[in-house]
Tab-separated table of C-alpha atoms and ligand atoms in Angstrom:
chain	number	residue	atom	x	y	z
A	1	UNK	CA	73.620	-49.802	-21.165
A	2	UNK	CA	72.943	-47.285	-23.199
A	3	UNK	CA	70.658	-43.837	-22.084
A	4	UNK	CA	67.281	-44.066	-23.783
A	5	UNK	CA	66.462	-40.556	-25.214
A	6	UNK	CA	63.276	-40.216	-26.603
A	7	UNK	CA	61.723	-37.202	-28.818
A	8	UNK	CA	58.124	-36.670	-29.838
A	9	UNK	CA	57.645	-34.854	-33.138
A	10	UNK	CA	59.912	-34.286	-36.162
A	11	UNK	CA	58.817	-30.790	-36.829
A	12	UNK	CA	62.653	-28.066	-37.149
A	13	UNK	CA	62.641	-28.614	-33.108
A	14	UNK	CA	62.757	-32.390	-32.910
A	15	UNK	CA	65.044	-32.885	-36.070
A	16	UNK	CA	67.480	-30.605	-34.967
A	17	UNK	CA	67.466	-32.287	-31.716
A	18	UNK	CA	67.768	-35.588	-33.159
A	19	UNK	CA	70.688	-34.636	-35.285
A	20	UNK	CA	72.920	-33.030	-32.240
A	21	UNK	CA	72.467	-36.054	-30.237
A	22	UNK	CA	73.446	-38.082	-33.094
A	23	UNK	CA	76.920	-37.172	-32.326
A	24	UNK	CA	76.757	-39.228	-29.418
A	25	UNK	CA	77.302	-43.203	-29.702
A	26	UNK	CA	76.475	-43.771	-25.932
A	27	UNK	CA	72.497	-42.509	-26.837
A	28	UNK	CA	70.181	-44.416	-28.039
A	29	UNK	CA	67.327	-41.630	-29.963
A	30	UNK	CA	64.195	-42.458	-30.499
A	31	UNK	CA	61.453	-40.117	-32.341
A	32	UNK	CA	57.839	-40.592	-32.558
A	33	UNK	CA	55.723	-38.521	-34.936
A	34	UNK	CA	51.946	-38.723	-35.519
A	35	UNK	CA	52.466	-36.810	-38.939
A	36	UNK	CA	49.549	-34.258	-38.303
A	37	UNK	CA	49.481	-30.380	-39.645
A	38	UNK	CA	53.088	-29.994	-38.841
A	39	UNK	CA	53.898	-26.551	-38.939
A	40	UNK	CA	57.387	-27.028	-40.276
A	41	UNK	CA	56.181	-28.991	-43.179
A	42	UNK	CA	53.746	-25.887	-44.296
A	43	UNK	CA	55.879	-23.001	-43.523
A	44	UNK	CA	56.993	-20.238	-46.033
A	45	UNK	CA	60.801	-20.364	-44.896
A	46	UNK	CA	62.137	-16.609	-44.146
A	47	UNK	CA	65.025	-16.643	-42.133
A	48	UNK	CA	65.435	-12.509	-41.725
A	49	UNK	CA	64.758	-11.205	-37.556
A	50	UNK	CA	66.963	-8.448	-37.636
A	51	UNK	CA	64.404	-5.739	-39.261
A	52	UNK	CA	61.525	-7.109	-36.631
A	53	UNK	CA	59.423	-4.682	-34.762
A	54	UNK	CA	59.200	-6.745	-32.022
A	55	UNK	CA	60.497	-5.464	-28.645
A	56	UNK	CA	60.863	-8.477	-26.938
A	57	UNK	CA	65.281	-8.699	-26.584
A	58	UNK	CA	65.407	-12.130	-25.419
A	59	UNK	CA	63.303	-13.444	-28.334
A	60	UNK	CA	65.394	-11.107	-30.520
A	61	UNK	CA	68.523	-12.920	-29.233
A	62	UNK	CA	67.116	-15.697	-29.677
A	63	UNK	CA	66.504	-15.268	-33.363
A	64	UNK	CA	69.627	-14.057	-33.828
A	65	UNK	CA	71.418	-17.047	-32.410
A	66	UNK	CA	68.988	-18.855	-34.953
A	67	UNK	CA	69.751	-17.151	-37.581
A	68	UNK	CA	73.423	-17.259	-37.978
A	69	UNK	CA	73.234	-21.178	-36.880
A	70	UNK	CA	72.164	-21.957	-40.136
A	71	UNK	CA	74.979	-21.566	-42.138
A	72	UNK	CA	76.740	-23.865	-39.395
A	73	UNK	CA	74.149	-26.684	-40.164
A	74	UNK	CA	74.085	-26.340	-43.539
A	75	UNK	CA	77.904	-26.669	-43.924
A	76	UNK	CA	78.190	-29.447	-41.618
A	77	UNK	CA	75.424	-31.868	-43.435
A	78	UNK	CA	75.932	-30.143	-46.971
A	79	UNK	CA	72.554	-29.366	-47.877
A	80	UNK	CA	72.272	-27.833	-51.095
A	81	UNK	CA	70.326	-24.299	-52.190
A	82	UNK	CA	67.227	-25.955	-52.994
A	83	UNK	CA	67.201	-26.503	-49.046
A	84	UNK	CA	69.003	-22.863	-47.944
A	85	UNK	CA	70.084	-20.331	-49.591
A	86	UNK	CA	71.600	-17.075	-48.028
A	87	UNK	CA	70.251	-15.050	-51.079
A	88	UNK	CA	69.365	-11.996	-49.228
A	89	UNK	CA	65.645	-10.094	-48.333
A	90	UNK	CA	63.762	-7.113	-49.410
A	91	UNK	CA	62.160	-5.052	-47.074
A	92	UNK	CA	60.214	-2.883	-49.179
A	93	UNK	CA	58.300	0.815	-48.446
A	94	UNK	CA	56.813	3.033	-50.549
A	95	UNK	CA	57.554	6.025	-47.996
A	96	UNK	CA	60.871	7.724	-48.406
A	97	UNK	CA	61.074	8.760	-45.313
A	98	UNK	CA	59.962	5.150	-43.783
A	99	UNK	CA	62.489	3.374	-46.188
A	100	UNK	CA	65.330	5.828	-44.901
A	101	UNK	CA	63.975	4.858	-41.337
A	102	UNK	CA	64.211	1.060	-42.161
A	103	UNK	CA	67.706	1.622	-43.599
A	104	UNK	CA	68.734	3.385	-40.581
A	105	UNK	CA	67.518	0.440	-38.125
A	106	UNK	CA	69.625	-1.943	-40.046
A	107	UNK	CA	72.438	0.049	-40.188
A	108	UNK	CA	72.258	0.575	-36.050
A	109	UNK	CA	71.417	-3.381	-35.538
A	110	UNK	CA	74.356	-4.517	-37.693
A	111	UNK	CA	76.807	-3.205	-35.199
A	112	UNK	CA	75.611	-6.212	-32.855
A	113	UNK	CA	74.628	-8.350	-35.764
A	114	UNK	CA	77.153	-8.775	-38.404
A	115	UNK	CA	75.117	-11.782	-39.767
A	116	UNK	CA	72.957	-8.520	-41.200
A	117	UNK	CA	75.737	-8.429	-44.111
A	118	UNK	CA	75.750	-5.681	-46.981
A	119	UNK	CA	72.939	-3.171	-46.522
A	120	UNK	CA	71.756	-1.174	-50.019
A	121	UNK	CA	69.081	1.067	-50.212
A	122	UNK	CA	67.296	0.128	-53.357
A	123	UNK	CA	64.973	1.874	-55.848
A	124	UNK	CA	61.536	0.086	-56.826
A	125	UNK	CA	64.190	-0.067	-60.510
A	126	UNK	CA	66.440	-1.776	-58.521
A	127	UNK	CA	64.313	-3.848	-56.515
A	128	UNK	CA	62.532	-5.721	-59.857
A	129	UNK	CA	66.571	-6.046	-61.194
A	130	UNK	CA	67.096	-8.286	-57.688
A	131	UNK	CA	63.880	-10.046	-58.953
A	132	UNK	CA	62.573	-10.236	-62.170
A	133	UNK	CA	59.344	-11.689	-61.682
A	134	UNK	CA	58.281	-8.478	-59.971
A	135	UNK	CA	55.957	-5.792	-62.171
A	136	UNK	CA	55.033	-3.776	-59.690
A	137	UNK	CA	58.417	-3.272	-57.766
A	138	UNK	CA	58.472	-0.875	-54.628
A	139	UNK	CA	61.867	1.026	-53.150
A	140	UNK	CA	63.285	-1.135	-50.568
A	141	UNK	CA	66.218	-2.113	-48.396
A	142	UNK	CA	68.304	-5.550	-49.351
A	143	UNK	CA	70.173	-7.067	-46.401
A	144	UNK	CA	72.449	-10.273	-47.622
A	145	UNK	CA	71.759	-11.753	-44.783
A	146	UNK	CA	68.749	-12.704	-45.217
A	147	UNK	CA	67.886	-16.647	-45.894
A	148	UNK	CA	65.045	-18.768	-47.537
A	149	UNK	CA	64.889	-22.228	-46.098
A	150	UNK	CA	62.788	-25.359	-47.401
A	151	UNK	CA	61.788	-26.601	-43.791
A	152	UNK	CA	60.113	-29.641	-44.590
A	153	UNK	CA	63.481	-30.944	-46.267
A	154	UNK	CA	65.797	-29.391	-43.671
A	155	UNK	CA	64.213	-31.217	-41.050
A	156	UNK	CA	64.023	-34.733	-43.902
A	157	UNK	CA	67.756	-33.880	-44.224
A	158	UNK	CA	68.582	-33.605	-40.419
A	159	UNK	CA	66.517	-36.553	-39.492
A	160	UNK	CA	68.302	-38.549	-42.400
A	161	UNK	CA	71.996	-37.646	-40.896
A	162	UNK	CA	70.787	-38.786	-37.303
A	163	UNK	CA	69.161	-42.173	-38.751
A	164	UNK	CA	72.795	-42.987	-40.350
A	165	UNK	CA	73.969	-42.415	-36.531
A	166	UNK	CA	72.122	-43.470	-33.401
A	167	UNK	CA	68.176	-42.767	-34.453
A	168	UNK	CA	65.494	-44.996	-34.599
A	169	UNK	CA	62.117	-43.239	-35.779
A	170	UNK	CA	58.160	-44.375	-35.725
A	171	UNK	CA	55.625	-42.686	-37.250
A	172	UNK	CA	52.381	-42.826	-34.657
A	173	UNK	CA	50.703	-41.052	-31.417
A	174	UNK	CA	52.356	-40.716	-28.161
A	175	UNK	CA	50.318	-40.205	-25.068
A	176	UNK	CA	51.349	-39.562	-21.435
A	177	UNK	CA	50.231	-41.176	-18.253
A	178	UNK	CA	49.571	-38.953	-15.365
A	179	UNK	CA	53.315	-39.776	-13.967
A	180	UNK	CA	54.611	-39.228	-17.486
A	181	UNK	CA	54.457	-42.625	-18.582
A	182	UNK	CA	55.228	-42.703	-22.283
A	183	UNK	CA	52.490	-44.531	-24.314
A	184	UNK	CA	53.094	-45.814	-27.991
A	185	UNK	CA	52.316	-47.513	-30.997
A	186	UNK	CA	54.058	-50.311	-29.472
A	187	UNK	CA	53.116	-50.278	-25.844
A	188	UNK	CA	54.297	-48.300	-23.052
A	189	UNK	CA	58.151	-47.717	-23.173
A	190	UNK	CA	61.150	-47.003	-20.505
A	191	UNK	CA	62.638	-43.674	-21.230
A	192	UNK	CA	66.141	-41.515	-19.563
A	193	UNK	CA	64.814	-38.310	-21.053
A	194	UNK	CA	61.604	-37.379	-22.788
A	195	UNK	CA	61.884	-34.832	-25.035
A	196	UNK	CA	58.087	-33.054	-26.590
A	197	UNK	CA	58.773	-31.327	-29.365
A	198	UNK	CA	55.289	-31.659	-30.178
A	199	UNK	CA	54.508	-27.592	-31.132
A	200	UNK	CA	50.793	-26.713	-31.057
A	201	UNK	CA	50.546	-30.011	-29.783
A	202	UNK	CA	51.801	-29.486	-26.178
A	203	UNK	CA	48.638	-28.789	-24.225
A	204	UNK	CA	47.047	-31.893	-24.894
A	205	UNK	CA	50.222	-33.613	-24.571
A	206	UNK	CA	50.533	-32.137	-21.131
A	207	UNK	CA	46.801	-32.493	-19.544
A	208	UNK	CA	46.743	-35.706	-18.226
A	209	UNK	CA	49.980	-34.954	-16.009
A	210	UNK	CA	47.362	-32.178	-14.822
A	211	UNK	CA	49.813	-29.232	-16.268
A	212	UNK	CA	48.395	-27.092	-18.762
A	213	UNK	CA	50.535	-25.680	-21.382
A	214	UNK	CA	49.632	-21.825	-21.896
A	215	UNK	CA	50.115	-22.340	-26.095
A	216	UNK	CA	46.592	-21.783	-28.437
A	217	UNK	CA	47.161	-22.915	-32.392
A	218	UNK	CA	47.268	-20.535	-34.805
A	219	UNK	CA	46.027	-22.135	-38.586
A	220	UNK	CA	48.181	-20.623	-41.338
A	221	UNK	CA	47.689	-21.019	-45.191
A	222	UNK	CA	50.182	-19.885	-47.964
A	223	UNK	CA	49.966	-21.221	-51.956
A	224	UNK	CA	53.053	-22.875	-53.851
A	225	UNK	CA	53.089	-21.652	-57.886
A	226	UNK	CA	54.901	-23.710	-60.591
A	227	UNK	CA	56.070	-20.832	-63.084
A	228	UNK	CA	57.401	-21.699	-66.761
A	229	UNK	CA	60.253	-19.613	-66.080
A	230	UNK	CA	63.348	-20.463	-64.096
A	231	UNK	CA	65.510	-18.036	-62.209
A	232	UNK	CA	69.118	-18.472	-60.261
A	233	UNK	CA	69.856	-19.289	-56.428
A	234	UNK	CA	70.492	-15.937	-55.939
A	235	UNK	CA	66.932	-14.385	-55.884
A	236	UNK	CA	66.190	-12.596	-52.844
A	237	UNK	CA	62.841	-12.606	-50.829
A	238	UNK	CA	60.469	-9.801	-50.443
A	239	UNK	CA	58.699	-8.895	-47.695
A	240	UNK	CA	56.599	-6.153	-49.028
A	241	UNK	CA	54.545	-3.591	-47.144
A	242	UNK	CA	51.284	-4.821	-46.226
A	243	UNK	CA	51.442	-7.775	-48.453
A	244	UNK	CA	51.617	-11.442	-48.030
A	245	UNK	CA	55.743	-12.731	-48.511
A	246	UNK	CA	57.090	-13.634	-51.832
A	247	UNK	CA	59.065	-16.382	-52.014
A	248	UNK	CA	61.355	-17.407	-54.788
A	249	UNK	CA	62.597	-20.401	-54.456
A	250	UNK	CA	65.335	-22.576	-56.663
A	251	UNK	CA	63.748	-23.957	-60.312
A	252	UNK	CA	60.519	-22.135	-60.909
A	253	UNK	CA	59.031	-22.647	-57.127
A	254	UNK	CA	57.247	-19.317	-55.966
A	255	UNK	CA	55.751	-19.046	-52.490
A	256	UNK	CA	53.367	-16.563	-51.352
A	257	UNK	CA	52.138	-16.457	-47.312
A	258	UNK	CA	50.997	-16.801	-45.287
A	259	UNK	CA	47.725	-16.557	-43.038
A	260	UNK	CA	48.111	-16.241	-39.177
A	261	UNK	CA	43.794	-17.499	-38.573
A	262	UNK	CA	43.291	-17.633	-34.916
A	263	UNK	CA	40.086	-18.991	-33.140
A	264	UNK	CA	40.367	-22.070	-36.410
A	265	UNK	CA	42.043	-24.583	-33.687
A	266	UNK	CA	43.975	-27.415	-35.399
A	267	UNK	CA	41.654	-27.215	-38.749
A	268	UNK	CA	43.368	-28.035	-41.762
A	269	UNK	CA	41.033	-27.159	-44.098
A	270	UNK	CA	42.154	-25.483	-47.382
A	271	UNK	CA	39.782	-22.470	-47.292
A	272	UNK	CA	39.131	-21.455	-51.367
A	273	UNK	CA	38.665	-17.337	-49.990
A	274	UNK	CA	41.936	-17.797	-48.285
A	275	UNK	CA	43.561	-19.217	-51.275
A	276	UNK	CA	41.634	-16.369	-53.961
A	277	UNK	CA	43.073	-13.529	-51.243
A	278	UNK	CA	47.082	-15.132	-50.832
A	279	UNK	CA	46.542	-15.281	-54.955
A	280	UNK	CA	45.559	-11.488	-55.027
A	281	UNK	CA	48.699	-10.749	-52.842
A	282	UNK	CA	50.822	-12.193	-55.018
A	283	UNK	CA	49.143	-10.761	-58.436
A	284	UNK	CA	49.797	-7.103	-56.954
A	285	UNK	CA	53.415	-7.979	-57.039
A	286	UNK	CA	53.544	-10.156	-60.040
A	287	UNK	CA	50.907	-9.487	-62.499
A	288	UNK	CA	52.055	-12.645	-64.601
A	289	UNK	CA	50.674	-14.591	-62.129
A	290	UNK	CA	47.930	-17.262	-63.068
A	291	UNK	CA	45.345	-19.083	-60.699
A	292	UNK	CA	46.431	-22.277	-62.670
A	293	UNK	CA	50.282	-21.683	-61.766
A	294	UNK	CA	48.884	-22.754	-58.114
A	295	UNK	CA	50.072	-26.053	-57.417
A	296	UNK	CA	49.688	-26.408	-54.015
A	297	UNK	CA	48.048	-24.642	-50.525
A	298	UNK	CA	49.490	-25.852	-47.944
A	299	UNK	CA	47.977	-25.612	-44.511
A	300	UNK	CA	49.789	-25.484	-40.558
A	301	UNK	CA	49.607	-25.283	-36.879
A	302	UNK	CA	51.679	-23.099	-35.523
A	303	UNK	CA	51.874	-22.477	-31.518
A	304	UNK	CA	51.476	-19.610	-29.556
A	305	UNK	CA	51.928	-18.047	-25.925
A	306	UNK	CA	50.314	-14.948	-24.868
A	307	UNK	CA	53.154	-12.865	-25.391
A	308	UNK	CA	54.561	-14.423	-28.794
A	309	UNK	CA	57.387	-15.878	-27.152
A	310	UNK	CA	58.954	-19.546	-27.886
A	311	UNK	CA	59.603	-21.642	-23.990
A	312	UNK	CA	61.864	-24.498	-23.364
A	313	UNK	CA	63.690	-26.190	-20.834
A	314	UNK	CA	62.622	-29.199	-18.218
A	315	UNK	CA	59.327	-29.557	-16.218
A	316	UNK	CA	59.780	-27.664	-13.037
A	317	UNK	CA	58.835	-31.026	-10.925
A	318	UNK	CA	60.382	-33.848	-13.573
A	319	UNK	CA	64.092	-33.069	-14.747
A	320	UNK	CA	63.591	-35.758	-17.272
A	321	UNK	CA	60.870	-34.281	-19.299
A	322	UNK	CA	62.061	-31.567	-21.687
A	323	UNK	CA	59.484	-29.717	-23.777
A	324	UNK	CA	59.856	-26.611	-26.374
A	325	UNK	CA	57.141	-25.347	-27.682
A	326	UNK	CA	55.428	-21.786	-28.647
A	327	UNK	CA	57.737	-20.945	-31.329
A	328	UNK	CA	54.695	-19.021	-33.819
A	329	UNK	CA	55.589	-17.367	-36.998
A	330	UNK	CA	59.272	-17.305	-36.671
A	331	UNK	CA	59.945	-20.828	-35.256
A	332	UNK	CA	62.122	-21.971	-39.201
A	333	UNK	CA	64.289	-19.217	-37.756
A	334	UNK	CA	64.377	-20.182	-33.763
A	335	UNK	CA	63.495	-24.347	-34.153
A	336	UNK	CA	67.583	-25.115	-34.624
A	337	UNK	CA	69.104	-22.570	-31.709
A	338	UNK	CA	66.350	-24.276	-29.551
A	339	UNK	CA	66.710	-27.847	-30.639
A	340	UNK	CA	70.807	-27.164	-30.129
A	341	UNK	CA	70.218	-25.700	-26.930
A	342	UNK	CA	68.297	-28.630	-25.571
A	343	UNK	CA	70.145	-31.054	-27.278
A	344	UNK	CA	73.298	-29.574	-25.099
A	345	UNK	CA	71.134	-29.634	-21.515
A	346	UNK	CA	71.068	-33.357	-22.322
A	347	UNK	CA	74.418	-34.074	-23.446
A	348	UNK	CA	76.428	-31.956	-20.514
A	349	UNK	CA	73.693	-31.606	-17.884
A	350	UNK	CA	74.281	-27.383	-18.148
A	351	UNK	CA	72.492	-24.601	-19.756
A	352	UNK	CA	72.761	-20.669	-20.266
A	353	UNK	CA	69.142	-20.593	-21.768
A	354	UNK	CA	67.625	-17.870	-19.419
A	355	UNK	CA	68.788	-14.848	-21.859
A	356	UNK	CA	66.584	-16.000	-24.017
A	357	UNK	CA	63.225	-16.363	-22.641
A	358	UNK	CA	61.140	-15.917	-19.300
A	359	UNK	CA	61.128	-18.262	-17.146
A	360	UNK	CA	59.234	-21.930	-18.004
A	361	UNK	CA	56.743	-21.846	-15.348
A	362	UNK	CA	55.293	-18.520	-17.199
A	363	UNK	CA	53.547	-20.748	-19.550
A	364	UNK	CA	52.901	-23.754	-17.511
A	365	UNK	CA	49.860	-24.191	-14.504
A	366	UNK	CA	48.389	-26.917	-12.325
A	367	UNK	CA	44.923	-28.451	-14.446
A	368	UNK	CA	43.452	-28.736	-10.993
B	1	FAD	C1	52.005	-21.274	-43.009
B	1	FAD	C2	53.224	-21.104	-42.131
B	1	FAD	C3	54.280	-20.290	-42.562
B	1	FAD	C4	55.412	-20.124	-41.739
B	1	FAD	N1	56.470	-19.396	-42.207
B	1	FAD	C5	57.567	-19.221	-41.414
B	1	FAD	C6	58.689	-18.463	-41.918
B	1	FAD	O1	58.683	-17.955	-43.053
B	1	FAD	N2	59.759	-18.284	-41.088
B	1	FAD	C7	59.807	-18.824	-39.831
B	1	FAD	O2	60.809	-18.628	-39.135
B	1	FAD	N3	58.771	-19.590	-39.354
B	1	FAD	C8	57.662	-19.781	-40.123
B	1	FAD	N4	56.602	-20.521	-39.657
B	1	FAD	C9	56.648	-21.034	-38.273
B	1	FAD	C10	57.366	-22.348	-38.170
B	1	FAD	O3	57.035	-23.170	-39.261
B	1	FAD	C11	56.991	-23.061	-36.853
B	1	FAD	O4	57.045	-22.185	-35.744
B	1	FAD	C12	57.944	-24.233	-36.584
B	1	FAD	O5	58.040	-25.033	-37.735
B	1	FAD	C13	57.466	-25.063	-35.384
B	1	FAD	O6	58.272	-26.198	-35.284
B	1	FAD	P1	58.013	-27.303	-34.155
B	1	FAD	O7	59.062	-28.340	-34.355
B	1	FAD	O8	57.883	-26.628	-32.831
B	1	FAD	O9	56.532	-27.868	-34.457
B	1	FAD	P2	55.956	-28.710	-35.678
B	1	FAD	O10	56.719	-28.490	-36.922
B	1	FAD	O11	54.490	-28.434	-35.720
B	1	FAD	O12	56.194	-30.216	-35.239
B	1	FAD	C14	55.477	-30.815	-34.175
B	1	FAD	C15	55.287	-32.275	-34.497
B	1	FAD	O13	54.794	-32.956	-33.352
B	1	FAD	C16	53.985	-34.023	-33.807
B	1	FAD	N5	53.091	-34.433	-32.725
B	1	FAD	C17	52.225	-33.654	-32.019
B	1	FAD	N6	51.580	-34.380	-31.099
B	1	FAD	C18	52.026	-35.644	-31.214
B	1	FAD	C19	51.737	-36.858	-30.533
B	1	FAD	N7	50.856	-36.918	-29.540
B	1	FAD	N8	52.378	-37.990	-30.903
B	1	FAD	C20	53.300	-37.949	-31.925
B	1	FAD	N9	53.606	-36.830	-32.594
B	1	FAD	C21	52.986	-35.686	-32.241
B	1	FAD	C22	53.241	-33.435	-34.998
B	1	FAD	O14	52.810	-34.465	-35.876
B	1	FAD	C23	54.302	-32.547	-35.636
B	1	FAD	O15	54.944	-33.210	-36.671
B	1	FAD	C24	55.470	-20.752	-40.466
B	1	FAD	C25	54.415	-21.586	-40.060
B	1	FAD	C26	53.307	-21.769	-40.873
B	1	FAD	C27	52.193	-22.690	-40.431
């Protein structure tokens, strides 16, 4: 008979999950998604950790090992550049001595990083050569590296590959019983392994095993534009100084984001001040820009732990509940090296995940 593996939510965690396991004809995968504010499905899609601030090494690994996954993925289940495209990111600063301080940090990570590719220090000239749409170009530092990634169709994609394999997906909730019964659509149902990839959605999830899940939700907003004009695959993103991201994607697609709204809980409300202020962002870049070029907001949940940091692994007391969860503003970028990782726990029983985040039971505690 054949082990029952079962994953709830198809947000870049699940998916990727879902398509490892594929490669396995003695599974049997099933997903479950309710379809609600997924944060993959609304995300902006820069894949870039290697100028971060953040201090945090094992989430820096972490990215890292996300990061040059892609590529890996991408080959494997040829997905074209409207999906990925390694077409490079601008850093931009309008201090010379802070841009020859960014170039520096690039320079020192690349020796550990090689993924970093070709680093150029660019002039604001430059900068609005790399992208035309720009009008108000700053100085800035282009790594190659650097990635733009459609999440909602790299997760379709990956999802698509498993269902030609071993998956079976249903769209609807999923509770748990207090011994981790599994509670469907379709009644309850046996499981091997449960897998909860369910993001911002893990406390609830958790509660009525009595275990709370130290994640809050974070709402975050960014606005699609149609423009007339069409530009290559090879556009970079910029990430300019104290500005929202700007986004060019393949055929005319421009993205501008996005909002990180705390104390909103799962609300999915398109806010019209929100929308006027990601607008103004993008008009101080672009001054071509029109309100009627917006074709879309799109809204999402993302999760977060006190100290920013993505957690996986098993329950402490049930080996045969996995969770991941946490992942915040840079989960497009961690979601496949976690998925992978807990895809391999389940296929070989092992796992070297410790160098890459505290310890599980740091954001888990007893309801009572
Ligand atoms: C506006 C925005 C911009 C972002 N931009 C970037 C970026 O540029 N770069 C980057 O690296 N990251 C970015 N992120 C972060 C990234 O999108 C998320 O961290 C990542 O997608 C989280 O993936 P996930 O699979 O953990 O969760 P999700 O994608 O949220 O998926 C969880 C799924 O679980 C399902 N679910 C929950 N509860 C249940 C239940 N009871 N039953 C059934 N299904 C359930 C939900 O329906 C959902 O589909 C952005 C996020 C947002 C919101």
């Amino acid at each position: 008979m054949k082990k029952q593996v079962t994953i709830i939510g198809s947000g870049i965690v699940g998916a990727t999950i879902a398509y490892y396991l594929s490669a396995d004809p003695t599974l049997s995968v099933t997903i479950y998604d309710e379809g609600i504010g997924q944060a993959t499905k609304n995300s902006a899609g820069i894949i870039s950790p290697w100028l971060s601030k953040r201090r945090n090494q094992r989430w820096y690994q972490l990215a890292k090992a996300g990061a040059a996954l892609y590529p890996e993925i991408v080959a494997d289940t040829q997905m074209g550049y409207s999906v990925y495209q390694q077409a490079g990111t601008i850093v931009t600063r309008s201090n010379a001595a802070d841009l020859q301080a960014l170039y520096d940090l690039a320079i020192e990570r690349r020796k550990v990083a090689p993924q970093i590719g070709e680093i150029e220090k660019l002039t604001a000239a430059e900068v609005q050569q790399r992208i035309p749409l720009l009008t108000n170009p700053q100085p800035g530092v282009f790594i190659s590296g650097g990635a733009r990634v459609d999440g909602d169709k790299f997760a379709h994609n990956l999802l698509k590959y498993a269902e030609k394999r071993n998956l079976v997906r249903h769209k609807g909730k999923v509770t748990l019983g207090d011994q981790g019964q599994l509670m469907t659509p379709h009644g309850q149902q046996n499981y091997d392994t449960l897998i909860l990839a369910v993001g911002a959605w893990l406390k609830p999830m958790l509660l009525p095993m009595h275990i709370v899940a130290k994640v809050r939700p974070q709402k975050g907003q960014l606005i699609e534009l149609q423009l007339p004009e069409t530009w290559g695959d090879d556009v970079p993103v910029l990430m300019p100084e104290g500005e929202r991201d700007f986004i060019p994607f393949t055929r005319s697609k421009l993205v501008v984001g996005a909002t990180h709204e705390n104390d909103q809980g799962y609300d999915l409300q398109v806010s019209d001040l929100v929308e006027d202020d990601l607008f103004a962002s993008g008009y101080k870049l672009d001054q071509n820009l029109t309100k009627a070029q917006i074709s879309q907001v799109k809204v999402g949940t993302r999760a977060y732990t006190a100290d920013f940091a993505p957690f996986f692994g098993a329950l402490p007391d049930n080996p045969h509940i996995l969770m991941a969860s946490g992942l915040g503003s840079s989960g497009l970028t961690t979601g496949p090296i976690i998925g992978k990782l807990l895809a391999d726990y389940v296929l070989t029983g092992a796992h070297d995940w410790d160098q890459y985040q505290l310890p599980i039971e740091t954001y888990l505690e007893d309801a009572d």
